[in-house]
Tab-separated table of C-alpha atoms in Angstrom:
chain	number	residue	atom	x	y	z
N	1	MET	CA	-29.487	23.658	7.474
N	2	SER	CA	-30.851	24.295	3.957
N	3	VAL	CA	-27.495	25.773	2.894
N	4	ALA	CA	-25.680	22.633	4.090
N	5	ILE	CA	-28.176	20.416	2.280
N	6	ASP	CA	-27.792	22.461	-0.912
N	7	ARG	CA	-24.009	22.118	-0.716
N	8	ASP	CA	-24.284	18.352	-0.349
N	9	LEU	CA	-26.687	18.149	-3.280
N	10	LEU	CA	-24.353	20.304	-5.356
N	11	ALA	CA	-21.394	18.082	-4.437
N	12	ILE	CA	-23.299	14.907	-5.349
N	13	GLN	CA	-24.446	16.387	-8.650
N	14	GLU	CA	-20.866	17.395	-9.444
N	15	MET	CA	-19.707	13.868	-8.628
N	16	ARG	CA	-22.303	12.271	-10.896
N	17	GLU	CA	-21.339	14.550	-13.778
N	18	ALA	CA	-17.646	13.790	-13.255
N	19	VAL	CA	-18.362	10.045	-13.350
N	20	ARG	CA	-20.446	10.416	-16.511
N	21	LYS	CA	-17.660	12.285	-18.287
N	22	ALA	CA	-14.979	9.920	-16.994
N	23	LYS	CA	-16.883	6.858	-18.182
N	24	ALA	CA	-17.339	8.297	-21.683
N	25	ALA	CA	-13.704	9.409	-21.856
N	26	GLN	CA	-12.420	6.041	-20.691
N	27	GLN	CA	-14.422	4.269	-23.374
N	28	ARG	CA	-12.651	6.416	-25.983
N	29	TYR	CA	-9.302	5.901	-24.259
N	30	LEU	CA	-9.703	2.124	-24.670
N	31	SER	CA	-8.851	2.456	-28.362
N	32	TYR	CA	-5.513	4.189	-27.716
N	33	SER	CA	-2.318	2.370	-28.614
N	34	GLN	CA	0.576	1.787	-26.236
N	35	GLU	CA	2.489	4.554	-27.994
N	36	GLN	CA	-0.353	7.043	-27.574
N	37	VAL	CA	-0.783	6.134	-23.898
N	38	ASP	CA	2.935	6.501	-23.243
N	39	GLN	CA	3.032	9.933	-24.895
N	40	ILE	CA	0.216	11.135	-22.640
N	41	VAL	CA	1.807	9.711	-19.489
N	42	LYS	CA	5.161	11.326	-20.290
N	43	ALA	CA	3.537	14.693	-20.944
N	44	VAL	CA	1.711	14.553	-17.600
N	45	ALA	CA	4.830	13.492	-15.699
N	46	ASP	CA	6.914	16.275	-17.239
N	47	ALA	CA	4.293	18.918	-16.485
N	48	ALA	CA	3.844	17.710	-12.916
N	49	TYR	CA	7.596	17.630	-12.298
N	50	ALA	CA	7.944	21.168	-13.620
N	51	MET	CA	5.339	22.394	-11.120
N	52	SER	CA	6.768	20.484	-8.128
N	53	ARG	CA	8.101	23.541	-6.314
N	54	GLU	CA	5.096	25.800	-6.882
N	55	LEU	CA	2.619	23.150	-5.782
N	56	ALA	CA	4.714	22.282	-2.733
N	57	VAL	CA	4.510	25.877	-1.554
N	58	MET	CA	0.780	25.943	-2.224
N	59	ALA	CA	0.264	22.731	-0.213
N	60	VAL	CA	2.112	24.088	2.828
N	61	GLU	CA	0.224	27.380	2.663
N	62	GLU	CA	-3.163	25.689	2.442
N	63	THR	CA	-2.693	22.858	4.948
N	64	GLY	CA	-0.170	24.409	7.331
N	65	MET	CA	1.659	21.075	7.274
N	66	GLY	CA	5.192	20.132	6.349
N	67	VAL	CA	8.146	21.821	4.678
N	68	ALA	CA	7.943	23.222	1.144
N	69	GLU	CA	11.401	21.946	0.190
N	70	HIS	CA	10.449	18.460	1.350
N	71	LYS	CA	7.057	18.494	-0.345
N	72	GLN	CA	8.882	19.441	-3.531
N	73	ILE	CA	10.899	16.213	-3.220
N	74	LYS	CA	7.665	14.277	-2.688
N	75	ASN	CA	6.195	15.874	-5.811
N	76	GLU	CA	9.298	14.939	-7.771
N	77	VAL	CA	9.032	11.339	-6.571
N	78	GLY	CA	5.297	11.288	-7.338
N	79	SER	CA	5.932	12.530	-10.874
N	80	LYS	CA	9.372	11.787	-12.310
N	81	ALA	CA	10.361	8.766	-10.171
N	82	VAL	CA	6.957	7.146	-10.654
N	83	TYR	CA	7.153	7.782	-14.395
N	84	GLU	CA	10.632	6.261	-14.667
N	85	SER	CA	9.414	3.145	-12.837
N	86	ILE	CA	6.421	2.540	-15.138
N	87	LYS	CA	7.400	4.022	-18.515
N	88	ASP	CA	8.605	0.738	-20.047
N	89	GLU	CA	5.733	-1.439	-18.818
N	90	LYS	CA	3.365	-2.852	-21.407
N	91	THR	CA	-0.205	-2.000	-20.446
N	92	VAL	CA	-2.067	-2.226	-23.765
N	93	GLY	CA	-3.034	-5.397	-25.634
N	94	ILE	CA	-0.801	-8.470	-25.387
N	95	ILE	CA	1.731	-7.752	-22.669
N	96	ARG	CA	3.391	-11.144	-22.103
N	97	GLU	CA	3.615	-14.540	-23.775
N	98	ASP	CA	4.954	-17.826	-22.422
N	99	LYS	CA	5.751	-19.776	-25.583
N	100	GLU	CA	6.624	-22.964	-23.726
N	101	LYS	CA	3.342	-23.122	-21.832
N	102	GLN	CA	1.478	-21.365	-24.673
N	103	VAL	CA	-0.179	-18.810	-22.397
N	104	VAL	CA	-0.766	-15.272	-23.657
N	105	GLU	CA	-1.513	-12.405	-21.219
N	106	VAL	CA	-3.665	-9.461	-22.302
N	107	ALA	CA	-4.048	-6.202	-20.361
N	108	ALA	CA	-7.475	-4.740	-19.635
N	109	PRO	CA	-8.180	-1.642	-17.515
N	110	PHE	CA	-10.586	-1.539	-14.587
N	111	GLY	CA	-12.505	1.454	-15.957
N	112	VAL	CA	-13.159	4.448	-13.705
N	113	VAL	CA	-10.960	4.739	-10.618
N	114	ALA	CA	-12.023	6.704	-7.536
N	115	ALA	CA	-8.996	8.126	-5.724
N	116	ILE	CA	-9.035	9.443	-2.168
N	117	ILE	CA	-6.189	11.893	-1.394
N	118	PRO	CA	-4.815	12.665	2.105
N	119	THR	CA	-4.067	16.109	3.517
N	120	THR	CA	-0.510	15.067	4.419
N	121	ASN	CA	0.609	14.433	0.807
N	122	PRO	CA	-2.050	16.224	-1.245
N	123	THR	CA	-0.199	17.037	-4.474
N	124	SER	CA	2.336	14.206	-4.716
N	125	THR	CA	-0.391	11.583	-4.222
N	126	ALA	CA	-2.552	13.283	-6.860
N	127	PHE	CA	0.337	13.107	-9.344
N	128	PHE	CA	1.105	9.496	-8.496
N	129	LYS	CA	-2.449	8.173	-8.747
N	130	THR	CA	-3.141	10.072	-11.967
N	131	LEU	CA	-0.018	8.690	-13.650
N	132	ILE	CA	-0.674	5.049	-12.802
N	133	ALA	CA	-4.322	5.406	-13.850
N	134	LEU	CA	-3.480	6.936	-17.233
N	135	LYS	CA	-0.714	4.402	-17.869
N	136	THR	CA	-3.279	1.608	-17.567
N	137	ARG	CA	-6.018	3.281	-19.684
N	138	ASN	CA	-8.225	3.996	-16.693
N	139	ALA	CA	-10.089	7.224	-15.993
N	140	ILE	CA	-9.653	8.780	-12.550
N	141	ILE	CA	-11.853	10.901	-10.306
N	142	VAL	CA	-10.189	12.409	-7.250
N	143	SER	CA	-11.750	13.307	-3.932
N	144	PRO	CA	-9.367	15.755	-2.209
N	145	HIS	CA	-9.087	16.104	1.539
N	146	PRO	CA	-11.291	18.990	2.784
N	147	TYR	CA	-8.195	20.804	4.122
N	148	ALA	CA	-6.278	20.492	0.829
N	149	VAL	CA	-8.877	21.061	-1.894
N	150	LYS	CA	-7.184	23.975	-3.666
N	151	CYS	CA	-3.674	22.534	-3.991
N	152	THR	CA	-4.945	19.064	-4.948
N	153	ILE	CA	-7.200	20.429	-7.684
N	154	GLU	CA	-4.407	22.659	-8.954
N	155	ALA	CA	-2.178	19.576	-9.246
N	156	LEU	CA	-4.939	17.777	-11.157
N	157	LYS	CA	-5.438	20.730	-13.487
N	158	VAL	CA	-1.745	20.574	-14.364
N	159	CYS	CA	-2.189	16.871	-15.176
N	160	GLU	CA	-5.400	17.390	-17.148
N	161	GLN	CA	-4.012	20.211	-19.280
N	162	ALA	CA	-0.923	18.177	-20.154
N	163	ALA	CA	-2.951	15.022	-20.866
N	164	VAL	CA	-5.455	16.743	-23.173
N	165	GLY	CA	-2.600	18.589	-24.872
N	166	ALA	CA	-0.989	15.224	-25.614
N	167	GLY	CA	-4.215	13.849	-27.105
N	168	ALA	CA	-6.142	12.385	-24.149
N	169	PRO	CA	-9.944	12.658	-24.249
N	170	GLU	CA	-11.413	15.390	-22.062
N	171	GLY	CA	-12.994	14.153	-18.831
N	172	LEU	CA	-10.416	11.392	-18.278
N	173	ILE	CA	-9.198	13.213	-15.150
N	174	GLY	CA	-11.913	14.511	-12.858
N	175	TRP	CA	-12.291	15.742	-9.292
N	176	LEU	CA	-14.729	16.826	-6.599
N	177	SER	CA	-14.289	20.509	-5.827
N	178	HIS	CA	-16.842	20.593	-2.987
N	179	ALA	CA	-15.692	19.017	0.274
N	180	SER	CA	-18.437	16.546	1.136
N	181	MET	CA	-18.143	13.192	2.869
N	182	GLU	CA	-21.527	12.209	1.438
N	183	ALA	CA	-20.315	12.906	-2.107
N	184	THR	CA	-17.115	10.943	-1.487
N	185	GLN	CA	-19.037	7.958	-0.150
N	186	SER	CA	-21.465	8.173	-3.071
N	187	LEU	CA	-18.497	8.234	-5.454
N	188	MET	CA	-17.136	5.019	-3.941
N	189	THR	CA	-20.478	3.229	-4.373
N	190	HIS	CA	-21.386	4.651	-7.799
N	191	PRO	CA	-22.201	1.807	-10.230
N	192	ASP	CA	-19.850	3.241	-12.884
N	193	VAL	CA	-16.850	3.354	-10.540
N	194	HIS	CA	-14.842	0.143	-10.765
N	195	LEU	CA	-11.897	0.518	-8.361
N	196	ILE	CA	-11.032	2.583	-5.291
N	197	LEU	CA	-7.565	3.855	-4.368
N	198	ALA	CA	-7.943	5.038	-0.772
N	199	THR	CA	-5.160	6.862	1.040
N	200	GLY	CA	-6.353	8.546	4.213
N	201	GLY	CA	-7.690	7.940	7.700
N	202	GLY	CA	-8.815	4.561	8.988
N	203	GLY	CA	-12.519	5.376	8.728
N	204	LEU	CA	-12.225	6.339	5.083
N	205	VAL	CA	-10.222	3.239	4.222
N	206	ARG	CA	-12.809	1.027	5.957
N	207	ALA	CA	-15.539	2.779	3.974
N	208	ALA	CA	-13.639	1.983	0.774
N	209	TYR	CA	-13.367	-1.691	1.689
N	210	SER	CA	-17.054	-1.869	2.607
N	211	SER	CA	-18.212	-0.145	-0.604
N	212	GLY	CA	-18.660	-3.429	-2.439
N	213	LYS	CA	-15.992	-2.431	-4.976
N	214	PRO	CA	-12.418	-3.675	-5.420
N	215	ALA	CA	-10.289	-1.367	-3.275
N	216	TYR	CA	-6.683	-0.705	-2.391
N	217	GLY	CA	-6.490	0.880	1.039
N	218	VAL	CA	-3.647	1.392	3.463
N	219	GLY	CA	-3.290	1.060	7.214
N	220	PRO	CA	-1.484	3.273	9.741
N	221	GLY	CA	2.296	3.162	10.125
N	222	ASN	CA	3.549	3.538	13.723
N	223	VAL	CA	6.943	2.405	12.418
N	224	PRO	CA	9.512	1.199	14.986
N	225	VAL	CA	13.212	1.701	14.246
N	226	TYR	CA	15.685	-0.643	15.931
N	227	LEU	CA	19.317	0.330	16.503
N	228	GLU	CA	21.002	-3.031	16.932
N	229	LYS	CA	24.288	-3.214	18.858
N	230	THR	CA	26.429	-3.523	15.716
N	231	ALA	CA	24.932	-0.416	14.087
N	232	ASN	CA	27.054	2.517	13.002
N	233	VAL	CA	25.389	4.749	15.581
N	234	ALA	CA	26.519	8.112	14.204
N	235	LYS	CA	25.374	7.298	10.690
N	236	ALA	CA	22.166	5.604	11.839
N	237	VAL	CA	21.032	8.437	14.115
N	238	SER	CA	21.786	11.021	11.429
N	239	MET	CA	19.533	9.112	9.021
N	240	ILE	CA	16.794	8.651	11.598
N	241	VAL	CA	16.691	12.353	12.475
N	242	ASP	CA	16.719	13.336	8.792
N	243	SER	CA	13.899	10.884	8.124
N	244	LYS	CA	11.785	11.998	11.067
N	245	SER	CA	12.326	15.658	10.197
N	246	PHE	CA	11.412	15.110	6.555
N	247	ASP	CA	8.237	17.111	5.903
N	248	TYR	CA	7.746	17.115	9.690
N	249	GLY	CA	6.887	13.417	9.773
N	250	THR	CA	3.862	13.362	7.452
N	251	ILE	CA	4.816	10.219	5.504
N	252	CYS	CA	3.120	7.179	7.063
N	253	ALA	CA	6.360	5.183	6.796
N	254	THR	CA	8.222	7.650	9.024
N	255	GLU	CA	9.849	6.223	12.150
N	256	GLN	CA	7.709	6.755	15.282
N	257	ALA	CA	9.707	5.092	18.081
N	258	ILE	CA	13.406	4.316	18.522
N	259	ILE	CA	14.417	1.041	20.157
N	260	THR	CA	18.116	0.909	20.969
N	261	ASP	CA	20.250	-1.848	22.483
N	262	GLU	CA	21.488	-1.082	26.006
N	263	SER	CA	25.112	-1.302	24.931
N	264	ILE	CA	24.740	1.651	22.536
N	265	PHE	CA	22.154	3.686	24.488
N	266	GLU	CA	24.551	6.428	25.635
N	267	ALA	CA	26.045	6.734	22.161
N	268	THR	CA	22.526	7.029	20.739
N	269	LEU	CA	21.634	9.813	23.165
N	270	ARG	CA	24.827	11.656	22.333
N	271	GLU	CA	24.197	11.451	18.587
N	272	LEU	CA	20.556	12.487	18.948
N	273	LYS	CA	21.640	15.675	20.722
N	274	ALA	CA	24.344	16.285	18.124
N	275	ASN	CA	21.724	16.037	15.339
N	276	GLY	CA	19.304	18.575	16.781
N	277	ALA	CA	17.105	16.458	19.041
N	278	TYR	CA	15.642	18.058	22.167
N	279	LEU	CA	15.529	15.590	25.072
N	280	LEU	CA	12.453	16.238	27.200
N	281	ASN	CA	12.731	16.073	30.974
N	282	GLU	CA	9.949	14.484	33.032
N	283	GLU	CA	7.973	17.690	33.474
N	284	GLU	CA	8.258	18.580	29.790
N	285	LYS	CA	7.313	15.042	28.861
N	286	ARG	CA	4.077	15.290	30.868
N	287	ARG	CA	3.189	18.544	29.104
N	288	MET	CA	3.951	17.058	25.719
N	289	GLU	CA	1.814	13.994	26.437
N	290	LYS	CA	-1.228	16.253	26.876
N	291	VAL	CA	-0.448	17.964	23.586
N	292	ILE	CA	0.080	14.698	21.691
N	293	SER	CA	-3.090	13.058	22.936
N	294	PRO	CA	-5.649	15.227	24.773
N	295	VAL	CA	-8.097	12.333	24.425
N	296	PRO	CA	-6.633	8.903	25.341
N	297	GLY	CA	-5.851	6.818	22.259
N	298	LYS	CA	-6.292	9.680	19.790
N	299	VAL	CA	-3.566	11.899	18.352
N	300	ASN	CA	-4.139	15.642	18.354
N	301	PRO	CA	-4.550	16.698	14.683
N	302	LYS	CA	-3.038	20.089	15.543
N	303	ILE	CA	0.443	18.555	15.798
N	304	VAL	CA	0.372	16.564	12.521
N	305	GLY	CA	3.022	17.864	10.137
N	306	ARG	CA	3.863	20.836	12.349
N	307	SER	CA	7.267	22.230	13.195
N	308	PRO	CA	8.973	21.516	16.543
N	309	GLN	CA	8.736	25.214	17.326
N	310	TYR	CA	4.971	25.267	16.788
N	311	ILE	CA	4.486	22.144	18.893
N	312	ALA	CA	6.742	23.550	21.625
N	313	GLY	CA	4.439	26.563	21.821
N	314	LEU	CA	1.439	24.294	22.373
N	315	ALA	CA	3.285	22.542	25.211
N	316	GLY	CA	4.661	25.703	26.779
N	317	ILE	CA	8.273	24.664	26.169
N	318	GLU	CA	10.905	27.155	25.066
N	319	ILE	CA	13.254	26.005	22.295
N	320	ASP	CA	15.334	27.706	19.611
N	321	ASP	CA	15.326	27.231	15.862
N	322	SER	CA	18.116	24.621	15.993
N	323	VAL	CA	15.756	21.986	17.428
N	324	ARG	CA	14.676	19.488	14.768
N	325	LEU	CA	12.598	17.099	16.876
N	326	PHE	CA	11.640	16.020	20.402
N	327	VAL	CA	12.681	12.814	22.164
N	328	ALA	CA	11.304	11.379	25.411
N	329	GLN	CA	12.424	8.180	27.088
N	330	GLU	CA	9.576	5.683	27.400
N	331	THR	CA	9.071	2.200	28.844
N	332	LYS	CA	5.371	1.567	28.204
N	333	VAL	CA	3.287	0.813	25.096
N	334	GLY	CA	-0.461	1.328	24.854
N	335	LYS	CA	-3.298	3.566	23.734
N	336	GLU	CA	-2.998	5.444	27.010
N	337	VAL	CA	0.725	6.086	26.363
N	338	PRO	CA	0.849	9.109	23.995
N	339	PHE	CA	4.488	8.710	22.964
N	340	SER	CA	3.836	5.152	21.755
N	341	LEU	CA	1.169	6.269	19.225
N	342	GLU	CA	1.669	7.153	15.545
N	343	LYS	CA	2.231	10.892	15.896
N	344	LEU	CA	2.957	12.001	12.289
N	345	SER	CA	5.040	14.838	13.692
N	346	PRO	CA	8.672	15.404	14.808
N	347	ILE	CA	8.231	13.641	18.160
N	348	PHE	CA	10.040	10.427	19.134
N	349	ALA	CA	9.638	7.844	21.877
N	350	LEU	CA	12.961	6.277	22.927
N	351	TYR	CA	13.000	2.713	24.286
N	352	THR	CA	15.898	0.601	25.536
N	353	ALA	CA	16.206	-3.152	24.943
N	354	LYS	CA	18.558	-5.624	26.613
N	355	ASN	CA	18.982	-7.581	23.389
N	356	LYS	CA	17.405	-8.309	20.010
N	357	THR	CA	14.795	-10.609	21.569
N	358	GLU	CA	13.475	-7.839	23.795
N	359	ALA	CA	13.752	-5.376	20.910
N	360	LYS	CA	11.677	-7.668	18.726
N	361	GLU	CA	9.022	-7.931	21.426
N	362	LEU	CA	8.878	-4.123	21.750
N	363	CYS	CA	8.597	-3.691	17.999
N	364	GLY	CA	5.757	-6.191	17.914
N	365	ARG	CA	3.830	-4.368	20.643
N	366	LEU	CA	4.231	-1.013	18.888
N	367	LEU	CA	3.038	-2.501	15.604
N	368	ASP	CA	0.071	-4.154	17.318
N	369	LEU	CA	-0.879	-0.736	18.681
N	370	GLY	CA	-1.476	0.580	15.194
N	371	GLY	CA	1.057	-0.360	12.559
N	372	ARG	CA	0.719	-4.047	11.714
N	373	GLY	CA	1.595	-4.785	8.134
N	374	HIS	CA	3.177	-1.450	7.320
N	375	SER	CA	6.921	-0.991	7.819
N	376	LEU	CA	9.822	-1.535	10.206
N	377	SER	CA	13.267	0.057	10.113
N	378	ILE	CA	16.492	-1.495	11.364
N	379	HIS	CA	20.081	-0.285	11.531
N	380	THR	CA	22.632	-3.060	11.874
N	381	GLU	CA	25.910	-4.338	10.456
N	382	ASP	CA	24.778	-7.922	11.093
N	383	ASP	CA	22.759	-8.966	8.052
N	384	ALA	CA	21.593	-12.136	9.799
N	385	VAL	CA	19.774	-9.978	12.356
N	386	ALA	CA	18.111	-7.938	9.608
N	387	ARG	CA	16.942	-11.111	7.893
N	388	GLU	CA	15.675	-12.536	11.181
N	389	PHE	CA	13.519	-9.434	11.716
N	390	ALA	CA	12.335	-9.628	8.101
N	391	VAL	CA	11.151	-13.201	8.671
N	392	ASP	CA	9.600	-12.667	12.097
N	393	MET	CA	7.970	-9.210	12.067
N	394	PRO	CA	4.380	-8.705	10.784
N	395	VAL	CA	5.231	-5.940	8.301
N	396	SER	CA	5.316	-5.585	4.524
N	397	ARG	CA	8.492	-3.493	4.290
N	398	ILE	CA	11.737	-3.832	6.244
N	399	LEU	CA	14.048	-0.875	5.634
N	400	VAL	CA	17.705	-1.610	6.396
N	401	ASN	CA	20.281	1.132	7.056
N	402	THR	CA	18.288	3.884	5.338
N	403	LEU	CA	15.694	6.589	5.961
N	404	SER	CA	12.411	4.775	6.507
N	405	SER	CA	10.177	7.620	5.341
N	406	VAL	CA	11.884	8.096	1.993
N	407	GLY	CA	13.031	4.492	1.605
N	408	ALA	CA	9.581	2.948	1.932
N	409	VAL	CA	8.207	5.054	-0.943
N	410	GLY	CA	11.135	4.053	-3.155
N	411	GLY	CA	13.259	7.180	-2.759
N	412	THR	CA	16.406	5.521	-1.327
N	413	THR	CA	15.629	1.855	-2.047
N	414	GLY	CA	14.780	-0.405	-4.950
N	415	LEU	CA	11.113	-0.547	-3.922
N	416	ALA	CA	8.532	0.650	-6.435
N	417	PRO	CA	8.042	4.434	-6.152
N	418	SER	CA	4.593	4.795	-4.629
N	419	MET	CA	2.528	7.040	-2.380
N	420	THR	CA	0.173	4.193	-1.411
N	421	LEU	CA	1.787	1.427	0.621
N	422	GLY	CA	-0.184	-1.786	1.155
N	423	CYS	CA	-0.122	-3.504	4.543
N	424	GLY	CA	-1.178	-7.007	3.494
N	425	SER	CA	-3.450	-9.186	5.575
N	426	PHE	CA	-1.420	-8.156	8.652
N	427	GLY	CA	-3.111	-4.761	8.378
N	428	GLY	CA	-6.390	-5.795	6.753
N	429	ASN	CA	-5.299	-4.912	3.182
N	430	ILE	CA	-5.581	-6.971	0.007
N	431	THR	CA	-1.891	-6.481	-0.900
N	432	SER	CA	1.446	-5.906	0.816
N	433	ASP	CA	2.903	-4.197	-2.273
N	434	ASN	CA	3.816	-0.628	-3.000
N	435	ILE	CA	0.846	0.143	-5.247
N	436	THR	CA	1.810	0.950	-8.847
N	437	ALA	CA	0.481	0.675	-12.414
N	438	ARG	CA	0.260	-3.119	-12.530
N	439	HIS	CA	-2.244	-3.090	-9.666
N	440	LEU	CA	-4.680	-1.157	-11.886
N	441	LEU	CA	-4.848	-3.821	-14.592
N	442	ASN	CA	-6.992	-6.861	-15.152
N	443	ILE	CA	-4.870	-9.550	-16.791
N	444	LYS	CA	-6.713	-11.798	-19.246
N	445	ARG	CA	-5.042	-15.104	-20.114
N	446	MET	CA	-5.441	-16.996	-23.364
N	447	ALA	CA	-4.236	-20.592	-23.007
N	448	TYR	CA	-3.743	-23.147	-25.812
N	449	GLY	CA	-4.245	-26.857	-25.259
N	450	ILE	CA	-0.873	-28.576	-24.732
N	451	LYS	CA	-1.852	-31.770	-22.880
N	452	GLU	CA	-3.914	-34.783	-23.946
N	453	VAL	CA	-6.502	-36.249	-21.642
N	454	ASP	CA	-8.640	-39.382	-22.054
N	455	ILE	CA	-12.137	-38.808	-20.697
N	456	PRO	CA	-13.797	-42.179	-19.918
N	457	ARG	CA	-17.443	-42.623	-20.808
N	458	LYS	CA	-19.971	-42.929	-18.027
N	459	GLY	CA	-19.965	-46.435	-16.563
N	460	ALA	CA	-16.995	-47.587	-18.635
N	461	SER	CA	-14.691	-47.828	-15.641
N	462	SER	CA	-16.666	-50.564	-13.871
N	463	PRO	CA	-19.140	-53.292	-14.926
N	464	SER	CA	-22.792	-52.978	-14.029
N	465	PRO	CA	-23.968	-54.960	-10.965
N	466	ALA	CA	-25.834	-57.391	-13.250
N	467	ALA	CA	-22.776	-57.929	-15.463
N	468	ALA	CA	-20.536	-58.391	-12.434
N	469	LYS	CA	-22.934	-61.006	-10.996
N	470	GLN	CA	-23.068	-62.829	-14.312
N	471	THR	CA	-19.266	-62.881	-14.541
N	472	ASP	CA	-19.002	-64.320	-11.006
N	473	GLU	CA	-21.458	-67.109	-11.860
N	474	ILE	CA	-19.602	-68.030	-15.068
N	475	VAL	CA	-16.246	-68.109	-13.255
N	476	LYS	CA	-17.643	-70.337	-10.486
N	477	SER	CA	-19.158	-72.709	-13.036
N	478	VAL	CA	-15.904	-73.034	-15.009
N	479	ILE	CA	-13.809	-73.586	-11.875
N	480	ALA	CA	-16.263	-76.176	-10.549
N	481	SER	CA	-16.148	-78.123	-13.807
N	482	MET	CA	-12.361	-78.220	-13.455
N	483	GLY	CA	-12.641	-79.601	-9.935
N	484	LYS	CA	-10.436	-76.818	-8.481
N	485	SER	CA	-12.941	-74.714	-6.565
N	486	GLY	CA	-11.012	-75.043	-3.325
N	487	GLN	CA	-7.727	-73.952	-4.839
N	488	VAL	CA	-8.733	-70.729	-6.673
N	489	ASN	CA	-9.890	-67.290	-5.413
N	490	VAL	CA	-13.082	-66.712	-7.338
N	491	GLU	CA	-13.174	-62.951	-6.678
N	492	GLU	CA	-9.664	-62.382	-8.051
N	493	VAL	CA	-10.407	-64.368	-11.203
N	494	ALA	CA	-13.667	-62.404	-11.689
N	495	GLN	CA	-11.813	-59.091	-11.430
N	496	LEU	CA	-9.272	-60.297	-13.978
N	497	VAL	CA	-12.023	-61.324	-16.403
N	498	ASN	CA	-13.710	-57.927	-16.027
N	499	LYS	CA	-10.461	-56.123	-16.881
N	500	VAL	CA	-10.079	-58.243	-20.003
N	501	ILE	CA	-13.645	-57.360	-21.001
N	502	GLU	CA	-12.973	-53.612	-20.424
N	503	GLN	CA	-9.887	-53.702	-22.663
N	504	TYR	CA	-11.845	-55.555	-25.330
N	505	ASN	CA	-14.672	-52.945	-25.235
N	506	LYS	CA	-12.194	-50.115	-25.788
């Protein structure tokens, strides 16, 4: 027990020292020009990109998850693609000016950013979060996942060495080397931490949101993919299998369940087999259900990011190396239905819908199970259908005729390259955006006066009760002397007199 306590104390002390250094470094970094910041960011991106392959191998070896070649692509997206998307943004000083409205916008950093990194994307997310923090003159302290400490820290060391070499103050990039939930929670509540970037499990994201600090967290995916009757089935299924196989399904935007129209069901089955899918029979499906979810409602962590061959061994199913993923036909949705959960592995549920209305209902139920606000994929040649789903479905990203996993993070689409995908209020998040550099800035606005306003003095808009009574009496007296009291509205005349008096007083 004393050893465990000592480790926690050591982790907390390390965290406090990292925050102290980061705060001091960020104060120095505040004085850097846009040119200096951009030189540092480019140096870090180049160094990270150069190490993409080596760090991908290290991540697979340490975590046992994914495919090195695919993690290399993730690292390249997290470094080079992210850099290309942010390199021209102004993040220092005056960044925009509306001359017509005479409003000037000035960029200000948050300060020290606490970043939580998942085990599924440990190096690419470290690259991504470091780049967007440095671009916006923030310091960053990273808490790696306990199962990916070595590869995450190695990625951060690459970034730190490049940043300092390009002129950044030491301490601007920090990390926790001791796996400790207590230290991570203390980091999120530390008074000198100003923003939290949380990518990880639901409990961790909730802790970030309840820390009392501004936080960007993400929700689960459980992404449905709908093959609408007009889809190019061969092309669509090829993309879906490639997407699901990518890094063995560890990206949260990866498709989790296929919904296909009845009219193209047989064609879909045929193409799935042709692309390396293994169709489970009823007995094999029952075995796989126990492997997916030994405890109802919870996914077995042993299958996350694992190969089909490894998972087959757990289920006692014999397959060869040509199998890329598993597919089981399903009709039900619920926590007690393992194939309907977000599996983060090369395992698919396959549903059939009579039409787009039933498909939409199925998609909604799957999202309600654990993916609201995240993403939905659709393959169709009818753009009106795609737009209908975009309007009606409670998601932040609708990926059309592309790989959902890679498309959602900006790899095959025009979306901002990002490893942190907001789910909006649908999923309990503050934003539905792909998080990027602009989310790490405070924008100050200087506004010049361009409109005139006349502020009336107190009581000037209406006569006092005494004055109003006196006016009424005078009006009555004048009208009576004229002998026309029965022909004139005294109240209207009094109001008219008061208005004349107001104009005279001005």
